[in-house]
Amino acid sequence: MSSFNIAYFFGFIGAGLMVTSYLMKSMLPLRVVALVACLFLVLYGYFSAAIPTLLLYGALIPINIKKTMQIHKLVRAIENAKSDTPISEWLLPNMTRRTAQAGTTLWRKGDAANEMLYLESGSLRLVEYDEMLAPGSLVGEIGLFSPDNVRTLTLECATDCTLFSLSSEGMARLYYQNPKLGFHVMRLVVARLMHDTEKARHTASASSFAPLDAA
């Protein structure tokens, strides 16, 4: 078989696998198929002396390897997560670190919700409840999934804070990579809603039994 025929053999296989990867919905198999397609297309570029093709798909190989390893790590973390495993353990590697000074208002009630936060150090305060959040807290997830995507409480930094942020686009991307993420996020949202409902019930109960001011 001549080099020309070998090149076409590898080229057609690579092209077929690349098209197949675009038709797949699950991200991990998609990345694996795209990686194999790049290998075949590199062979096509080598045997056909197509230098641009060789360089292009050669450069895509390490990128696909990195993305495949990241997705595989996320999938394993989600699959191994137990019912009491903090969601932050497998979200943190996909979040962006930043700092905020004491007194900074991170968002106000009614603002558009576009991120969720993990508190690494410092203290946050939910203004309406005057409730302090300690390091290890995850906050802001309810706004991301509410029908109108607005904040339900005001959040500010009680001290200097180190935070990790995940945008709504990042959450959607992670969910697309592994739909099981939806179950764990739903568990988190339900737990937070139950906590807020219980707090509101206690507040209402305390108010109903409060002594009336003297006339």
XYZ file of C-alpha atoms in Angstrom:
215
model
C 0.000 0.000 0.000
C 1.469 3.362 -1.015
C 1.975 6.239 1.368
C -0.804 8.123 -0.433
C -3.312 5.330 0.201
C -2.180 4.960 3.804
C -2.687 8.689 4.309
C -6.235 8.503 2.989
C -6.928 5.443 5.158
C -5.945 7.325 8.321
C -7.582 10.526 7.114
C -11.010 8.984 6.517
C -10.960 7.225 9.882
C -9.912 10.438 11.645
C -12.561 12.494 9.858
C -15.250 9.934 10.693
C -14.289 9.900 14.374
C -14.193 13.698 14.496
C -17.716 13.941 13.068
C -18.858 11.268 15.530
C -17.465 13.282 18.451
C -19.565 16.297 17.413
C -22.696 14.139 17.514
C -22.074 12.833 21.045
C -23.729 14.393 24.113
C -21.713 12.873 26.961
C -18.522 14.871 27.409
C -16.134 12.141 28.558
C -16.731 9.784 25.599
C -16.749 12.844 23.316
C -13.276 13.865 24.473
C -11.914 10.325 24.133
C -13.247 9.966 20.579
C -11.918 13.430 19.652
C -8.512 12.458 21.024
C -8.393 9.283 18.935
C -9.561 11.265 15.899
C -6.652 13.692 16.387
C -4.190 10.795 16.453
C -5.487 9.464 13.129
C -5.449 12.933 11.582
C -1.861 13.455 12.725
C -0.971 10.220 10.935
C -2.839 11.487 7.881
C -0.855 14.732 7.981
C 2.417 12.824 8.319
C 1.863 10.380 5.443
C 0.360 13.010 3.141
C 2.990 15.605 4.027
C 0.197 18.006 5.020
C 2.192 20.056 7.525
C -0.651 22.406 8.624
C -2.900 19.405 9.369
C -0.081 17.678 11.225
C 0.643 20.741 13.365
C -3.023 21.542 14.041
C -4.075 18.123 15.292
C -0.724 17.568 16.967
C -1.408 20.680 19.054
C -4.945 19.474 19.847
C -3.727 16.158 21.281
C -2.332 17.544 24.598
C -5.359 19.840 24.910
C -7.741 16.899 24.539
C -5.674 14.817 26.967
C -5.875 17.586 29.590
C -9.628 18.076 29.107
C -10.251 14.317 29.212
C -8.339 13.980 32.489
C -10.236 16.903 34.026
C -13.611 15.483 33.060
C -12.623 11.985 34.202
C -11.546 13.378 37.576
C -14.851 15.230 37.973
C -16.891 12.169 36.981
C -15.033 9.957 39.471
C -15.436 12.529 42.233
C -19.192 12.780 41.647
C -19.660 9.023 41.372
C -17.706 8.423 44.590
C -19.499 11.163 46.489
C -21.599 9.899 49.367
C -24.774 11.472 50.629
C -22.834 13.447 53.262
C -19.908 14.408 51.047
C -19.623 18.228 50.874
C -20.368 19.402 47.364
C -17.449 21.829 47.639
C -14.945 18.933 47.586
C -15.539 18.291 43.900
C -16.649 21.766 42.856
C -13.580 23.559 44.225
C -11.126 22.501 41.464
C -13.507 24.065 38.931
C -13.921 27.382 40.779
C -11.992 30.661 40.559
C -10.206 32.043 43.643
C -10.519 35.685 44.670
C -10.349 37.880 47.772
C -12.714 40.510 49.186
C -12.237 43.085 51.937
C -14.340 43.430 55.070
C -17.496 45.455 54.456
C -17.720 44.512 50.771
C -21.269 43.777 49.628
C -21.024 40.781 47.318
C -24.636 41.038 46.209
C -27.938 42.538 47.336
C -31.373 41.023 47.594
C -33.013 41.263 44.174
C -29.738 41.388 42.216
C -29.290 39.078 39.246
C -27.737 35.773 40.328
C -24.740 34.846 38.204
C -22.425 32.923 40.542
C -22.187 30.737 43.625
C -19.431 31.153 46.230
C -17.369 28.939 48.497
C -15.867 30.618 51.572
C -12.312 29.417 52.214
C -11.418 31.867 54.979
C -13.035 34.776 56.773
C -16.709 35.352 57.599
C -19.731 36.259 55.489
C -23.007 37.726 56.740
C -26.523 37.214 55.426
C -27.806 40.698 56.155
C -31.559 40.057 56.390
C -31.078 37.176 58.847
C -27.998 38.685 60.523
C -26.517 35.192 60.146
C -22.776 34.579 59.979
C -21.300 32.036 57.567
C -18.085 30.283 58.558
C -15.287 28.961 56.326
C -16.419 25.943 54.339
C -19.814 27.468 53.540
C -21.255 27.361 50.033
C -23.695 30.157 49.228
C -25.584 31.570 46.247
C -26.767 28.337 44.680
C -30.483 29.056 45.170
C -30.352 32.201 43.047
C -28.748 30.287 40.173
C -31.647 27.845 40.026
C -34.578 30.081 40.929
C -37.031 30.762 38.058
C -36.197 34.495 37.943
C -32.480 34.075 38.796
C -32.405 36.768 41.492
C -30.804 36.911 44.910
C -33.064 36.129 47.860
C -30.749 37.676 50.500
C -28.019 40.296 50.756
C -24.501 38.951 51.310
C -21.573 40.937 52.641
C -18.072 40.277 53.995
C -17.955 40.564 57.778
C -14.151 40.194 57.623
C -11.532 39.964 54.893
C -12.453 36.849 52.897
C -10.912 34.379 50.513
C -13.577 33.079 48.155
C -13.951 30.619 45.304
C -16.486 31.489 42.605
C -18.364 29.359 40.073
C -20.373 31.222 37.430
C -23.749 30.100 36.133
C -22.057 29.316 32.806
C -19.471 27.211 34.627
C -22.198 25.327 36.475
C -24.018 24.656 33.199
C -20.775 23.394 31.656
C -20.149 21.034 34.575
C -23.721 19.776 34.384
C -23.307 19.095 30.676
C -20.115 17.162 31.405
C -21.935 14.978 33.912
C -25.717 15.196 34.463
C -25.280 13.502 37.866
C -24.180 16.913 39.067
C -27.837 17.950 38.994
C -28.751 15.447 41.720
C -26.078 16.693 44.106
C -26.853 20.348 43.466
C -30.553 19.650 44.006
C -29.690 18.032 47.349
C -27.766 21.156 48.304
C -30.585 23.493 47.257
C -33.235 21.491 49.137
C -31.099 21.454 52.302
C -30.648 25.235 52.094
C -34.373 25.815 51.491
C -35.255 23.612 54.482
C -32.799 25.577 56.608
C -34.255 28.930 55.491
C -37.835 27.688 56.028
C -37.010 26.524 59.551
C -35.335 29.855 60.347
C -38.356 31.780 59.039
C -40.678 29.583 61.129
C -38.683 30.242 64.297
C -38.585 33.965 63.562
C -42.346 34.066 63.063
C -42.914 32.027 66.226
C -40.690 34.338 68.286
C -42.508 37.389 66.948
C -45.943 35.994 67.795
C -44.951 35.446 71.425
C -43.110 38.729 71.883
C -44.670 40.945 74.619
C -46.699 43.884 73.355
C -45.467 47.377 74.127
C -47.385 49.189 76.809
C -50.065 51.460 75.468
